[in-house]
Short mmCIF file of C-alpha atoms in Angstrom, two decimals:
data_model
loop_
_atom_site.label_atom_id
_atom_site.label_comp_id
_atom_site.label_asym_id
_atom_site.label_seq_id
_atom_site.Cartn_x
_atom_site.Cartn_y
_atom_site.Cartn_z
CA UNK A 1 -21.70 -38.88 60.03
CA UNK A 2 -24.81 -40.55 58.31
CA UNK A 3 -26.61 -37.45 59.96
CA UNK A 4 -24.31 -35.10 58.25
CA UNK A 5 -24.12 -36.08 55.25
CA UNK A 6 -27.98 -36.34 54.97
CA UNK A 7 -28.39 -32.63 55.84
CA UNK A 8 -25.86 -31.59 52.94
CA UNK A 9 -27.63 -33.41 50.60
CA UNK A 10 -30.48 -31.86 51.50
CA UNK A 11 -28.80 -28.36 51.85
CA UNK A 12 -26.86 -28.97 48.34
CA UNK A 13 -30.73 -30.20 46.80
CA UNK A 14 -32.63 -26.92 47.90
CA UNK A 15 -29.28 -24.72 46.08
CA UNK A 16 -30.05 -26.80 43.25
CA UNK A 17 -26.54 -28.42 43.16
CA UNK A 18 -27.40 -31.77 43.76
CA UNK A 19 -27.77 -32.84 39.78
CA UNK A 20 -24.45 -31.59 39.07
CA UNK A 21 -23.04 -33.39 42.28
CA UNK A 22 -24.53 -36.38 41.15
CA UNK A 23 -22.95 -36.25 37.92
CA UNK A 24 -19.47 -35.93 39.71
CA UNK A 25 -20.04 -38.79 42.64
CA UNK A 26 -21.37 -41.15 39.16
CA UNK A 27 -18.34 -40.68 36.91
CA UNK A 28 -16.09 -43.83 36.88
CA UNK A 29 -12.57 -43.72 35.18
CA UNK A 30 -10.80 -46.76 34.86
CA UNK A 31 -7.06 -47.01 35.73
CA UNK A 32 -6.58 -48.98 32.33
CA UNK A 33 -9.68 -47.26 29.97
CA UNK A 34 -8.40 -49.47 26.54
CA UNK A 35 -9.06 -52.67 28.79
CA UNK A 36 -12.38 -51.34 30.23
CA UNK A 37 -13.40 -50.66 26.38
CA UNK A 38 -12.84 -54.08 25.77
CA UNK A 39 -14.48 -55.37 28.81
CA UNK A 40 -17.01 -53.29 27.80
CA UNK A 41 -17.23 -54.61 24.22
CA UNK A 42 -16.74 -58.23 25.17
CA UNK A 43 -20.05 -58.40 27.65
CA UNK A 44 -22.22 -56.82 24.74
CA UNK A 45 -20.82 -59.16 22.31
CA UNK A 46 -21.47 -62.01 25.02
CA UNK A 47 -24.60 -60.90 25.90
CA UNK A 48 -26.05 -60.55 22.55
CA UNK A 49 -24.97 -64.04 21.82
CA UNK A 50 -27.09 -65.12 24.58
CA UNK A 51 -30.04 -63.12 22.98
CA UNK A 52 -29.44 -65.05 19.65
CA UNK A 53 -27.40 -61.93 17.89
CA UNK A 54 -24.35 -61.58 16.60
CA UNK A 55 -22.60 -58.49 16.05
CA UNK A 56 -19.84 -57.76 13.26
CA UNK A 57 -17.61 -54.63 13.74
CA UNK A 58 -20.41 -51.97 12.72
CA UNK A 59 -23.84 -53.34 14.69
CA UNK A 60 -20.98 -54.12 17.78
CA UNK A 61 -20.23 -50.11 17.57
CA UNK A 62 -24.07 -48.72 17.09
CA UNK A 63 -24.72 -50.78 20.16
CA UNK A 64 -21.82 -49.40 22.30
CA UNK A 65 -23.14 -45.54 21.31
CA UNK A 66 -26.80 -46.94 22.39
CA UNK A 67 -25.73 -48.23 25.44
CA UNK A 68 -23.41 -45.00 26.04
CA UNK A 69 -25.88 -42.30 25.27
CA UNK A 70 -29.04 -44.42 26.01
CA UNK A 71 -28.66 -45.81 29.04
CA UNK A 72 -25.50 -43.48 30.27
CA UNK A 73 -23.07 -46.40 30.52
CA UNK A 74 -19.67 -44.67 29.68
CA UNK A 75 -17.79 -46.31 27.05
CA UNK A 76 -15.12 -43.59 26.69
CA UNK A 77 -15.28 -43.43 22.86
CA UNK A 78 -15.62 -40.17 20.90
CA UNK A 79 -18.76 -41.62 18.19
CA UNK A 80 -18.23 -39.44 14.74
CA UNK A 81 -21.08 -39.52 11.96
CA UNK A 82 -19.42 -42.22 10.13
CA UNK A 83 -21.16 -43.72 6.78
CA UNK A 84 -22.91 -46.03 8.71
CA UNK A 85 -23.79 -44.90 11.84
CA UNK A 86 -22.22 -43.42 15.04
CA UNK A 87 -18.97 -44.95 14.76
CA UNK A 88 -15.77 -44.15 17.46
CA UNK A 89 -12.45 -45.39 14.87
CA UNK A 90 -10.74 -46.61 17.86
CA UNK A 91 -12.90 -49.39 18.66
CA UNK A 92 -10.96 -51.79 15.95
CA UNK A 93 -8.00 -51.05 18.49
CA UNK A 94 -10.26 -53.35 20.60
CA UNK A 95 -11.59 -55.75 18.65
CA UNK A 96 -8.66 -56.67 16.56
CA UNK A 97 -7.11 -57.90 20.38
CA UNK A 98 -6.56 -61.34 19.04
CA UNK A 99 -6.02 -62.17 22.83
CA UNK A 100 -9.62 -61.37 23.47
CA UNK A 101 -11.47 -61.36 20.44
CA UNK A 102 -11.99 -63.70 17.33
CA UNK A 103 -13.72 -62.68 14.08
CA UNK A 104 -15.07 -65.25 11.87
CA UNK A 105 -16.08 -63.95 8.83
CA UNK A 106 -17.45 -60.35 9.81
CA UNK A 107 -18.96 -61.58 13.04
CA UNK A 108 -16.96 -60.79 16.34
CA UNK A 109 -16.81 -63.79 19.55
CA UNK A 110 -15.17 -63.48 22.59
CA UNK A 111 -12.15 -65.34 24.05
CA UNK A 112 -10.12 -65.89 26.87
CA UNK A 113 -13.51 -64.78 28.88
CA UNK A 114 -12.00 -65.71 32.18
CA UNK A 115 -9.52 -63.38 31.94
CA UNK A 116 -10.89 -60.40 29.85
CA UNK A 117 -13.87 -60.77 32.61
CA UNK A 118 -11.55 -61.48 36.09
CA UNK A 119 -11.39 -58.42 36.87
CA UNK A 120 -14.74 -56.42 38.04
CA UNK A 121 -16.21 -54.33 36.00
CA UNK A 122 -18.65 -51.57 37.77
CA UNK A 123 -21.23 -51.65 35.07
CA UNK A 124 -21.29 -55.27 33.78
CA UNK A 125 -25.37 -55.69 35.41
CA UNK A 126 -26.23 -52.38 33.67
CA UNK A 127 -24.77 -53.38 30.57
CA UNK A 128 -25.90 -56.67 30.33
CA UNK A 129 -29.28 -55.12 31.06
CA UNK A 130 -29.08 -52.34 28.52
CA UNK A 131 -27.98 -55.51 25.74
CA UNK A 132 -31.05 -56.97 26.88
CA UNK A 133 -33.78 -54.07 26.35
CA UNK A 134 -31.87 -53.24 23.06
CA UNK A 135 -32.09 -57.42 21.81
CA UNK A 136 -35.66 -57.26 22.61
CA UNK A 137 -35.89 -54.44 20.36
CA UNK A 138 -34.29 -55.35 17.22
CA UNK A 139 -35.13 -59.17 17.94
CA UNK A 140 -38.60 -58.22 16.80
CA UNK A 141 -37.16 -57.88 13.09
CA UNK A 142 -36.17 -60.65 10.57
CA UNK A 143 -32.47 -60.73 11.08
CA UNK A 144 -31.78 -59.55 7.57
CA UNK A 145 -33.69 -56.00 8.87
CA UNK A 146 -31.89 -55.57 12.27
CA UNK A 147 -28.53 -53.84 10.38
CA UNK A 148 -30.92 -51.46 8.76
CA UNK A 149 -32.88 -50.47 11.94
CA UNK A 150 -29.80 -51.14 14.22
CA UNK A 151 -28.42 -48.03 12.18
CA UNK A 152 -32.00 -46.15 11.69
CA UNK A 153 -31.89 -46.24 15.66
CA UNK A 154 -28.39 -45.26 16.07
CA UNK A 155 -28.16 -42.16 13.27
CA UNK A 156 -31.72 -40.77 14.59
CA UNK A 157 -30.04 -40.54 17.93
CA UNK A 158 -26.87 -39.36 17.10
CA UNK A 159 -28.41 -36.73 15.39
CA UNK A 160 -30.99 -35.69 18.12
CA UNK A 161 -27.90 -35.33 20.61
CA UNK A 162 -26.35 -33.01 17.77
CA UNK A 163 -29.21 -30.74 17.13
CA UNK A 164 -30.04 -30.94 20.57
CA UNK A 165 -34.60 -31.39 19.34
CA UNK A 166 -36.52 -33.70 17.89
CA UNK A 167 -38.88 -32.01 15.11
CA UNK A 168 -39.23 -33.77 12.14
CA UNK A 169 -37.86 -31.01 9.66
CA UNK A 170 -34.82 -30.34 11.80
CA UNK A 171 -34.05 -33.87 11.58
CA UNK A 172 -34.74 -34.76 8.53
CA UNK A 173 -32.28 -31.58 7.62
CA UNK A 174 -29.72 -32.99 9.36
CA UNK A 175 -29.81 -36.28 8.01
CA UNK A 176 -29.45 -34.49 4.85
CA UNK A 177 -25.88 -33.36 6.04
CA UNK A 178 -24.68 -36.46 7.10
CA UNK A 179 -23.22 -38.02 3.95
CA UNK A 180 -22.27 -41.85 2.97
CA UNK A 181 -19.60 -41.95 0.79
CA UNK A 182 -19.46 -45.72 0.39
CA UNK A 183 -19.19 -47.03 -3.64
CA UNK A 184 -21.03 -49.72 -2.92
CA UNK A 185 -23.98 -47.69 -1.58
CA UNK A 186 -26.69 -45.78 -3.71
CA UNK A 187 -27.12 -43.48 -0.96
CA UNK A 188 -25.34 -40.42 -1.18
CA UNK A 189 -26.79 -39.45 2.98
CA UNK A 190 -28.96 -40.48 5.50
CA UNK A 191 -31.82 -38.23 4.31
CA UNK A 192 -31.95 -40.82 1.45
CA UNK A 193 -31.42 -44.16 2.78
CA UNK A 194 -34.05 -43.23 5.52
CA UNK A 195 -37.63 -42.50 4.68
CA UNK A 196 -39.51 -39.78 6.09
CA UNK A 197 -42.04 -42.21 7.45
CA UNK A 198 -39.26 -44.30 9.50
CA UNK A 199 -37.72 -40.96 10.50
CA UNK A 200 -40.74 -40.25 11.89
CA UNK A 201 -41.51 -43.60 13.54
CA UNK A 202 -38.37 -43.79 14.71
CA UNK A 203 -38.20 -40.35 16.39
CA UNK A 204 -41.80 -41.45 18.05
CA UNK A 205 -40.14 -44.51 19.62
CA UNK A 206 -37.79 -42.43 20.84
CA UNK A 207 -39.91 -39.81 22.32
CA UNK A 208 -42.01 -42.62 23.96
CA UNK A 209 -39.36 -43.91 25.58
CA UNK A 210 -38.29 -40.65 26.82
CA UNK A 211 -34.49 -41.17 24.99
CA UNK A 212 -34.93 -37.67 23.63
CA UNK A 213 -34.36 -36.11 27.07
CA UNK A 214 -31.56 -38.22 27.74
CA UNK A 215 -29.55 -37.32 24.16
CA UNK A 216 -30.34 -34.12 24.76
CA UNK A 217 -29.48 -33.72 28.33
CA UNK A 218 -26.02 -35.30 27.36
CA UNK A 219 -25.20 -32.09 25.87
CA UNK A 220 -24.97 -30.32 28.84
#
């Protein structure tokens, strides 16, 4: 059988139908997908706490798109350009689970961990890894800076995986589109509450870390 199956992988690889095989044999879908979400949210508000970070409601939801369209953990949430960042609405379904969660003041804990986490969840390594690599990123910043370039990170991405490229001008024209309508902002988009210079740093980080052919790839 092991036989067999080896020689249709290799038969499906040289018809160039293994990729989208792959994608089929890797998608998970959870018999309950609101308690995976909050599964989901509950390890990367755990595992940021480990890293020293807390998360409120918006920095909790630029992380889940991250670790969705980063690092292709599904989180089953439909991420709109919201006024601060990639934002899915339904996620304050999840975290206002009083059962599971507990805000105190705007930042989000965990409860009940034994039993949001007793059953297994198929991606908790990856995502605890994914919190991880994204920690060591923003832990580099004062913690007053990691909203702003928790968000920089997030919108630059989001709008790579809508324009499906990553030159400057397109970008940057894009960001010009995506409004903040917030009264307590100055900003009336993202074009002006990012700079060209961190637009352009930002979309270099990206590109170095080869993220750029992962957002775009998710298109297809």
């Amino acid at each position: 059988q092991a036989e067999t199956l080896r020689q249709s992988i290799l038969k499906m690889a040289f018809e160039g139908k293994l990729v989208s095989i792959q994608k089929e044999i890797n998608i998970y879908k959870p018999k309950n997908e609101y308690f995976y979400q909050m599964q989901f949210l509950g390890l990367v508000v755990k595992s940021s706490k480990e890293r020293q970070i807390m998360h409120g409601e918006m920095t909790l939801a630029k992380y889940a798109y991250l670790i969705d369209k980063i690092y292709q953990i599904p989180t089953y949430y439909n991420y709109a350009r919201w006024h601060l960042g990639p934002y899915p609405p339904s996620i304050k379904k999840a975290i206002s689970n009083k059962q599971y969660f507990k805000k105190t003041g705007t930042n989000i804990d965990v409860i009940n961990e034994h039993t949001l986490f007793n059953s297994a969840n198929p991606y908790q390594e990856k995502i605890q890894q994914a919190v991880n690599n994204l920690t060591d990123i923003f832990s580099k910043y004062p913690a007053q800076e990691r909203p702003h370039k928790t968000e920089l990170l997030a919108t630059i991405c989001k709008v790579i995986e809508d324009i499906e490229g990553i030159a400057l001008l397109d970008v940057r024209k894009s960001m010009k589109e995506w409004s903040i309508d917030l009264k307590n902002s100055k900003h009336r988009s993202k074009f002006d509450k990012f700079t060209e210079k961190e637009t352009k740093d930002c979309i270099d980080f990206i590109r170095r870390n080869g993220w750029d052919k992962v957002l775009i790839s998710a298109k297809d």
